[in-house]
Short mmCIF file of C-alpha atoms and ligand atoms in Angstrom, two decimals:
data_model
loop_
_atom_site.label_atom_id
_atom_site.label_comp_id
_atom_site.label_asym_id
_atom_site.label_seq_id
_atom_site.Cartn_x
_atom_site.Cartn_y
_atom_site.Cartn_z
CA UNK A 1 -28.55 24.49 6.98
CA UNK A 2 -27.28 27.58 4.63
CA UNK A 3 -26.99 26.59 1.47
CA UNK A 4 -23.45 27.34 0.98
CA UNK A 5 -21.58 27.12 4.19
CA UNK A 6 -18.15 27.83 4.97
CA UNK A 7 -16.45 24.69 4.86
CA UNK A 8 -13.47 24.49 8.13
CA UNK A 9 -10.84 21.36 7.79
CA UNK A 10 -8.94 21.36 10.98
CA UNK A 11 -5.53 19.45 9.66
CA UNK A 12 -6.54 20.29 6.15
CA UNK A 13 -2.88 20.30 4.75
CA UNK A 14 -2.35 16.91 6.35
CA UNK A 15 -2.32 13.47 4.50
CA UNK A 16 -6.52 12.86 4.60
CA UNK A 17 -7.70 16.07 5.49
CA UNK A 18 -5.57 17.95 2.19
CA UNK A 19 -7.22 14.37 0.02
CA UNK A 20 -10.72 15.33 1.02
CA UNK A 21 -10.05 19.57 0.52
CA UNK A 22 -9.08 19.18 -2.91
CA UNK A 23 -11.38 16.57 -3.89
CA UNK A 24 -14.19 18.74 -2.63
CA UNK A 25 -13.03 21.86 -4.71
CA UNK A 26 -12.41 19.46 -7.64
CA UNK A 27 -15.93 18.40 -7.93
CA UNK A 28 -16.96 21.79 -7.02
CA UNK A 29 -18.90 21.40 -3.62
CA UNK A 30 -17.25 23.80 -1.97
CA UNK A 31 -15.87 27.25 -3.85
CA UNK A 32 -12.49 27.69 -3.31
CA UNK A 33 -13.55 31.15 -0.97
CA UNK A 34 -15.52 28.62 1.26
CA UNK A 35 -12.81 26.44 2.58
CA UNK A 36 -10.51 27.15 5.18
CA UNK A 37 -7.99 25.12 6.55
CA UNK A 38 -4.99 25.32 8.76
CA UNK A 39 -1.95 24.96 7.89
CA UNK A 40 0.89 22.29 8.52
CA UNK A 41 4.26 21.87 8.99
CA UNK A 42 4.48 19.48 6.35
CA UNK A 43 3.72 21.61 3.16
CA UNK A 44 1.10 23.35 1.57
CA UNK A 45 -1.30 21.79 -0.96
CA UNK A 46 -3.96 24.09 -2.36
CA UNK A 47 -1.76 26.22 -4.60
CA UNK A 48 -4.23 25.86 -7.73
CA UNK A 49 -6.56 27.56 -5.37
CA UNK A 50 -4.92 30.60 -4.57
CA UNK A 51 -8.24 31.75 -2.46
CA UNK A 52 -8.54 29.37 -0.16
CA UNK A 53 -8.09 30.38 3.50
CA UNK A 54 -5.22 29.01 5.37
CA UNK A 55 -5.33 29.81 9.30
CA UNK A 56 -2.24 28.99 11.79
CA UNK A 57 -4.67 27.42 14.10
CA UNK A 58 -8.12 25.72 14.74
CA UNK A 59 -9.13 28.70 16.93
CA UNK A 60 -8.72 30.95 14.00
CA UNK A 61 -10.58 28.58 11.60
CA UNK A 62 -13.57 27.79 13.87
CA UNK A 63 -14.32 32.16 13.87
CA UNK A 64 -14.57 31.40 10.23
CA UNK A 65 -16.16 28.01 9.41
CA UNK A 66 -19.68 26.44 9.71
CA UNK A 67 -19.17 23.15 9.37
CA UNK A 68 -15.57 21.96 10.58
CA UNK A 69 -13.85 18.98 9.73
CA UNK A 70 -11.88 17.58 12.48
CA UNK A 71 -8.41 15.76 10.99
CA UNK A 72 -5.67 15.43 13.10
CA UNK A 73 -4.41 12.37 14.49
CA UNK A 74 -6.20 10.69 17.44
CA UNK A 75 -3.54 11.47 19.59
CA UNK A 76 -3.65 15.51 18.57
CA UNK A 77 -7.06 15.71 19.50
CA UNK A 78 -7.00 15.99 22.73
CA UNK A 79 -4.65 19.01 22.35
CA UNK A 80 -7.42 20.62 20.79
CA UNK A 81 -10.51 23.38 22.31
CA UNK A 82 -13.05 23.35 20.31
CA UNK A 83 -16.15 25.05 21.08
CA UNK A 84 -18.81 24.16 18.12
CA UNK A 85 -22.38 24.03 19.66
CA UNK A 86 -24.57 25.29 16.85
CA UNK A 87 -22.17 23.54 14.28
CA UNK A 88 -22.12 20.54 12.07
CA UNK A 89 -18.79 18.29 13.04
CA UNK A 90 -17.56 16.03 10.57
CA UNK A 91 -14.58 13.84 12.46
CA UNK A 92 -12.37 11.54 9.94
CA UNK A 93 -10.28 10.32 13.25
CA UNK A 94 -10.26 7.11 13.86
CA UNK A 95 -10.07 5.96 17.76
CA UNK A 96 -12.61 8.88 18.79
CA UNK A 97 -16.02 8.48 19.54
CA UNK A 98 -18.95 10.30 19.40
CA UNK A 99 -19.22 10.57 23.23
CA UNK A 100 -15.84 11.82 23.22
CA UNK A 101 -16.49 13.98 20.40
CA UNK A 102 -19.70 15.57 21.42
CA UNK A 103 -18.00 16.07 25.03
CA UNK A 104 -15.09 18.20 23.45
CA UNK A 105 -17.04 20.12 21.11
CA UNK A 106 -20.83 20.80 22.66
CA UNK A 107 -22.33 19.94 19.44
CA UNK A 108 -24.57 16.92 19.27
CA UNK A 109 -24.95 16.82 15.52
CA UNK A 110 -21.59 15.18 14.66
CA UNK A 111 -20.71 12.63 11.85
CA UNK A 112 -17.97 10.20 12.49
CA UNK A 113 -16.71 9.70 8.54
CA UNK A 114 -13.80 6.60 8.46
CA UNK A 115 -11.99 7.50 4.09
CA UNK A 116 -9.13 6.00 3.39
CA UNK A 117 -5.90 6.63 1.64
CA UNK A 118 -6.92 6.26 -1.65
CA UNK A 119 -9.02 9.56 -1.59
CA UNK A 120 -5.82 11.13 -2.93
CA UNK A 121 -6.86 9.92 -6.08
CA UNK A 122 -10.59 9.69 -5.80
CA UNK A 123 -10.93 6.35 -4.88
CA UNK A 124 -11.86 6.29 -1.32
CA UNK A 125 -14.61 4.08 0.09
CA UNK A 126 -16.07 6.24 3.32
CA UNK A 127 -18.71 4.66 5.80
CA UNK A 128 -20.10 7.57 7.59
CA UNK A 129 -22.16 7.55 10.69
CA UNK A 130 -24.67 10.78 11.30
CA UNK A 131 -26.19 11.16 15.28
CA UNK A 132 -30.09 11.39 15.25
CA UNK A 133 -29.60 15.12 15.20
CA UNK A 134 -28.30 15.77 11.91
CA UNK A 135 -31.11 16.67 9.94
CA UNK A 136 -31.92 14.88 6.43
CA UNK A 137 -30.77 18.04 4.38
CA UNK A 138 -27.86 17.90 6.27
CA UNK A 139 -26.81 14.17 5.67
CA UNK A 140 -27.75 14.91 1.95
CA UNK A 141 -24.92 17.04 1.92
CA UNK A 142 -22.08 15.37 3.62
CA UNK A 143 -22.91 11.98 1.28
CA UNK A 144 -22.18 14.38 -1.58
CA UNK A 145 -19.30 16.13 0.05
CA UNK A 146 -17.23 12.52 1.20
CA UNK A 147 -18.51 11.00 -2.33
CA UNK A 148 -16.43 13.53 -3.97
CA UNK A 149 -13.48 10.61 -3.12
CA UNK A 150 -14.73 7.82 -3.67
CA UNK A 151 -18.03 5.67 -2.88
CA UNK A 152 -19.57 6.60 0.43
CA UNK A 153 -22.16 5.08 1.77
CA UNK A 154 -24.08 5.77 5.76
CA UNK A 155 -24.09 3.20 7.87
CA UNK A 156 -26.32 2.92 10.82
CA UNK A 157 -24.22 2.35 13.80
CA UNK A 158 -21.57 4.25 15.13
CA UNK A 159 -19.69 0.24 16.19
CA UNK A 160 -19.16 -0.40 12.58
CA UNK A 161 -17.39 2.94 11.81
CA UNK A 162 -15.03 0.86 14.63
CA UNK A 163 -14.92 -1.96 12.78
CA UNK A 164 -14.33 -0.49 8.94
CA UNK A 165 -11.78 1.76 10.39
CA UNK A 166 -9.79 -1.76 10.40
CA UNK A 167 -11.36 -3.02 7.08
CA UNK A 168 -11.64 -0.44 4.53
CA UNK A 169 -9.50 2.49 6.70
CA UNK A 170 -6.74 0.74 6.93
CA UNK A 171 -7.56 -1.37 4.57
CA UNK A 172 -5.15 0.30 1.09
CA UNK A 173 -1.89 -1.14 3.12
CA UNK A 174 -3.54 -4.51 3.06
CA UNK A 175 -3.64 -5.03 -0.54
CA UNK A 176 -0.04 -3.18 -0.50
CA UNK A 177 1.11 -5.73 1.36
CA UNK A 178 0.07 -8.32 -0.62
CA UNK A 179 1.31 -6.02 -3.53
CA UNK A 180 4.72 -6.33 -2.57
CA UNK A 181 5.35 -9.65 -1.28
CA UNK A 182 4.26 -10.49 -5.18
CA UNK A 183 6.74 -7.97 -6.29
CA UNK A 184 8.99 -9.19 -3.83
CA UNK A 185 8.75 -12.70 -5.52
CA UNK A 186 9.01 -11.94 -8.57
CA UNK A 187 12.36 -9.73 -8.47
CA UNK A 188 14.23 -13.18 -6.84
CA UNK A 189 13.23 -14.79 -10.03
CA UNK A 190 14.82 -12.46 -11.94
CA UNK A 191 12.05 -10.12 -13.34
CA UNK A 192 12.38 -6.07 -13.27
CA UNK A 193 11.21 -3.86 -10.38
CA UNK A 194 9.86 -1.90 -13.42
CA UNK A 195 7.77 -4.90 -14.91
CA UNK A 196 7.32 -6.73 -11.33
CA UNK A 197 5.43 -3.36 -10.52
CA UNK A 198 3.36 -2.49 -12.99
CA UNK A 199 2.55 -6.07 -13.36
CA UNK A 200 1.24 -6.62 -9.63
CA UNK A 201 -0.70 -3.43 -9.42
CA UNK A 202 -2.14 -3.41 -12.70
CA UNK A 203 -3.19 -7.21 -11.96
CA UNK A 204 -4.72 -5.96 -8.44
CA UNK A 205 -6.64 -3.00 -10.28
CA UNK A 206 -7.53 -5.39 -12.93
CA UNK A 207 -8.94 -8.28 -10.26
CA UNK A 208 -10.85 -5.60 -8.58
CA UNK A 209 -12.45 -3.87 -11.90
CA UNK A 210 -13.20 -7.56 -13.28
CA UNK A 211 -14.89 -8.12 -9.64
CA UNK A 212 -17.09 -4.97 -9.78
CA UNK A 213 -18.11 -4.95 -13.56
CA UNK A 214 -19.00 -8.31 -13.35
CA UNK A 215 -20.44 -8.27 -10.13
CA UNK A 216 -18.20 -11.84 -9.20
CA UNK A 217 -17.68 -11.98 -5.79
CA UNK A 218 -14.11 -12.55 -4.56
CA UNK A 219 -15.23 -16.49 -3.42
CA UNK A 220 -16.72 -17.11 -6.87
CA UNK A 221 -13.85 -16.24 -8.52
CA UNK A 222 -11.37 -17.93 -6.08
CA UNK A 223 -14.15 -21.00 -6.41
CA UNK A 224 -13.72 -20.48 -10.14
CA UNK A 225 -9.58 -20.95 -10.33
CA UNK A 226 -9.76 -23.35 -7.36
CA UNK A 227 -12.00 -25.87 -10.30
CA UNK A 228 -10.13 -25.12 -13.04
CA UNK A 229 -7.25 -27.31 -11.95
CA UNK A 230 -4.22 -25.18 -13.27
CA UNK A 231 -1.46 -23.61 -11.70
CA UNK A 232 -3.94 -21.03 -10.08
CA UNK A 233 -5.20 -24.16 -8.16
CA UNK A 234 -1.56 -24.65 -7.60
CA UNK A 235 -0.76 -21.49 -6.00
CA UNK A 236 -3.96 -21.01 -4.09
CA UNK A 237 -4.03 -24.50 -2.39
CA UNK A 238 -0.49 -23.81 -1.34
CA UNK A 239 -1.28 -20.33 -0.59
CA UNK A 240 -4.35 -21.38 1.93
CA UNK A 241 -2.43 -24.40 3.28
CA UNK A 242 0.29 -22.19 4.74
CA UNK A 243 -2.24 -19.93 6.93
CA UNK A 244 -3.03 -17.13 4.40
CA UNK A 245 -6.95 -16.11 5.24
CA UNK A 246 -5.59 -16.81 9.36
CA UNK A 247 -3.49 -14.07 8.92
CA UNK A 248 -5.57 -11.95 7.33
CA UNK A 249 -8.11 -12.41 9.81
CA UNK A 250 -5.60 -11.65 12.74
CA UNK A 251 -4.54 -8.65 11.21
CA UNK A 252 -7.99 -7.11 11.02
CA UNK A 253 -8.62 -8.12 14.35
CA UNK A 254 -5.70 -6.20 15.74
CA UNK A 255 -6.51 -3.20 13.96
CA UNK A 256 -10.14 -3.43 14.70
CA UNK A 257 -9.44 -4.07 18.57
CA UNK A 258 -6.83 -0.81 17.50
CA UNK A 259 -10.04 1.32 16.45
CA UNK A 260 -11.91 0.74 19.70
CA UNK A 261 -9.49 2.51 21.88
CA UNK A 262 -9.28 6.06 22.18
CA UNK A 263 -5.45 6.82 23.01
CA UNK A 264 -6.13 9.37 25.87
N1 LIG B 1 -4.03 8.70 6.49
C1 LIG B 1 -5.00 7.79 6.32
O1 LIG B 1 -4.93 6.91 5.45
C2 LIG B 1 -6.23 7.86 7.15
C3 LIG B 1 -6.34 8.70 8.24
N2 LIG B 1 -7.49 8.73 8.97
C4 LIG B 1 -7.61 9.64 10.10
O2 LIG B 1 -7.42 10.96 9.62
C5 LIG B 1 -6.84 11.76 10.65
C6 LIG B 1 -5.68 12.55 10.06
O3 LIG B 1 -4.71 11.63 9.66
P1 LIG B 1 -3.57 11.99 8.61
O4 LIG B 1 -4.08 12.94 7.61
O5 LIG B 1 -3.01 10.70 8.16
O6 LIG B 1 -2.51 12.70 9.57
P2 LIG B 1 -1.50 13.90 9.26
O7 LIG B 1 -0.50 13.89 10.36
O8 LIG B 1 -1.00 13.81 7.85
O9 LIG B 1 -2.41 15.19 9.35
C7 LIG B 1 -2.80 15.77 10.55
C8 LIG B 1 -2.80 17.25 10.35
O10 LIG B 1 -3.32 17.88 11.51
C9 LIG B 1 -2.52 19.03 11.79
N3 LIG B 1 -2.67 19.35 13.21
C10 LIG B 1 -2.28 18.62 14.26
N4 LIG B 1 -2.60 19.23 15.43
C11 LIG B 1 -3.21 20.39 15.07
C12 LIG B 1 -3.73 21.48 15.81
N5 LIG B 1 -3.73 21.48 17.15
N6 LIG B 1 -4.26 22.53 15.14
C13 LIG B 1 -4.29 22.54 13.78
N7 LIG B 1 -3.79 21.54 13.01
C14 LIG B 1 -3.25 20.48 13.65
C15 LIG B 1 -1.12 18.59 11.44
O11 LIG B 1 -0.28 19.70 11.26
P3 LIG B 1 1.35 19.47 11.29
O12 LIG B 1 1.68 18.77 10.03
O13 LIG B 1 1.91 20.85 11.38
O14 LIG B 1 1.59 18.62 12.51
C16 LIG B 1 -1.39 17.84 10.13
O15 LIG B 1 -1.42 18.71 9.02
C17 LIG B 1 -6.40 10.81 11.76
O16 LIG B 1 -7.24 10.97 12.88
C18 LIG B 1 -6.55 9.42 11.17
O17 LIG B 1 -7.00 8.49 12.12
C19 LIG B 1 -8.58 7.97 8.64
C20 LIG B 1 -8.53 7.14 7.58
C21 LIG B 1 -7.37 6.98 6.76
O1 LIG B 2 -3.79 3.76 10.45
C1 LIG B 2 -4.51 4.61 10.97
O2 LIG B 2 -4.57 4.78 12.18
C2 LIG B 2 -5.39 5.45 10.06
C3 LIG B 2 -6.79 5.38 10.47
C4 LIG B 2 -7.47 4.41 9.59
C5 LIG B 2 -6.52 4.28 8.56
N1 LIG B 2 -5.44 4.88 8.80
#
């Protein structure tokens, strides 16, 4: 692989693909004269890098790039011809498979990479899954390239790319939810949307950080506050008597059974 190849995101101005383009020229992976990306209706978002390439179409950016980054929705795929034989293909879609992938493009060295929203602000977690044809140099690379937003980590089968798509994917609007049914609460007992806010996510960030740092899993501390016999007890008891893990579980089933089918 050349040391400093041209990097192509296909849907690079869109939600994940624009995340992962700036976080790359951010950290300095990629110089801003190596990335091209088409554009979108939506908006433009590289103007602090006045030399990167944008191209009206994925035709245009595959004549330029060596390794392309396919990120349009599923469903846009399909629209796409891509002919990428001798290249490295690095798909964030979820719902597409490698079969499907390799079929479409010719190349058999393709990484299926599953970030999530949160690479917007560098905090991403991306499972990544490389075919037995992408060469160790190669892999080196693309951990550093999708750890620019966030933890990555390779995984070593394509199924559980399927399954994290539901789990860590999707997973920022889980939390969210949670986020604002709290909020929700707390604004018919009379409290600000202002404090009600910054109370709930700070307390999220705060659960997470104390989680991590301390390396407490989430059913120690739960296990912890379930003991102590306070109001936490209170709350959780009433919270798992009324169905809450059930829920959760059925949700991440739907979107995992989501992730397994390819819309076309
Ligand atoms: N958003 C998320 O949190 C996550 C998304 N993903 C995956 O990332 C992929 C992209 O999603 P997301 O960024 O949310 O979607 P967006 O709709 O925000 O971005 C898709 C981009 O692709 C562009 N596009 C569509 N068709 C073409 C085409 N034929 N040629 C060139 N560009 C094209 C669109 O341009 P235009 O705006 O003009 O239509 C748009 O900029 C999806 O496959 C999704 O499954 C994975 C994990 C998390
Ligand atoms: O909801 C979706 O389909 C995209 C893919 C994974 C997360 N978001």
């Amino acid at each position: 692989m050349k040391q400093l190849p041209t990097l192509g995101i296909i849907g690079g101005n869109g939600w994940l693909g624009s995340a992962l383009g700036r976080s790359v020229l951010t950290h300095g992976l990629v110089a801003p004269d190596q990335l091209v990306v088409t554009t979108s209706r939506s908006g433009h978002h590289y103007q602090a890098w006045p030399e990167v390439t944008c191209v009206d179409s994925a035709d245009a950016l595959v004549e330029l790039a060596d390794v392309v980054i396919v990120s349009v929705r599923p469903e846009q795929f399909d629209t796409l011809s891509l002919s990428l034989e001798m290249r490295l293909v690095i798909s964030l879609m979820a719902k597409v498979p490698i079969s499907t992938l390799a079929r479409a493009t010719g190349s058999e060295r393709i990484v299926r990479a599953m970030p999530n929203a949160a690479a917007a602000v560098g905090h991403s977690y991306t499972p990544w899954y490389a075919t037995p044809e992408v060469a160790s140099d190669e892999r080196g690379w693309v951990h550093r390239l999708l750890s620019t937003c966030g933890p990555s980590d390779e995984v070593k089968e394509e199924a559980q790319i399927e399954y994290l798509t539901a789990l860590t994917g999707s997973g920022p609007a889980f939390p969210a939810l949670l986020a604002d049914a709290l909020i929700s609460h707390a604004m018919t007992q009379g409290v600000s949307e202002l404090v009600a806010r910054r109370g709930v996510l700070h307390t999220l960030s705060g659960a997470s950080q104390l989680m991590l740092e301390e390396n407490t899993s989430p059913a120690q501390l739960v296990e912890r506050f379930l003991d102590y016999g306070g109001t936490t007890t209170e709350g959780l008891n009433a919270m798992l008597d009324s169905g809450f893990r059930q829920a959760v579980h059925q949700g991440l089933d739907a979107a995992h059974e989501a992730a397994r089918h390819t819309p076309y």
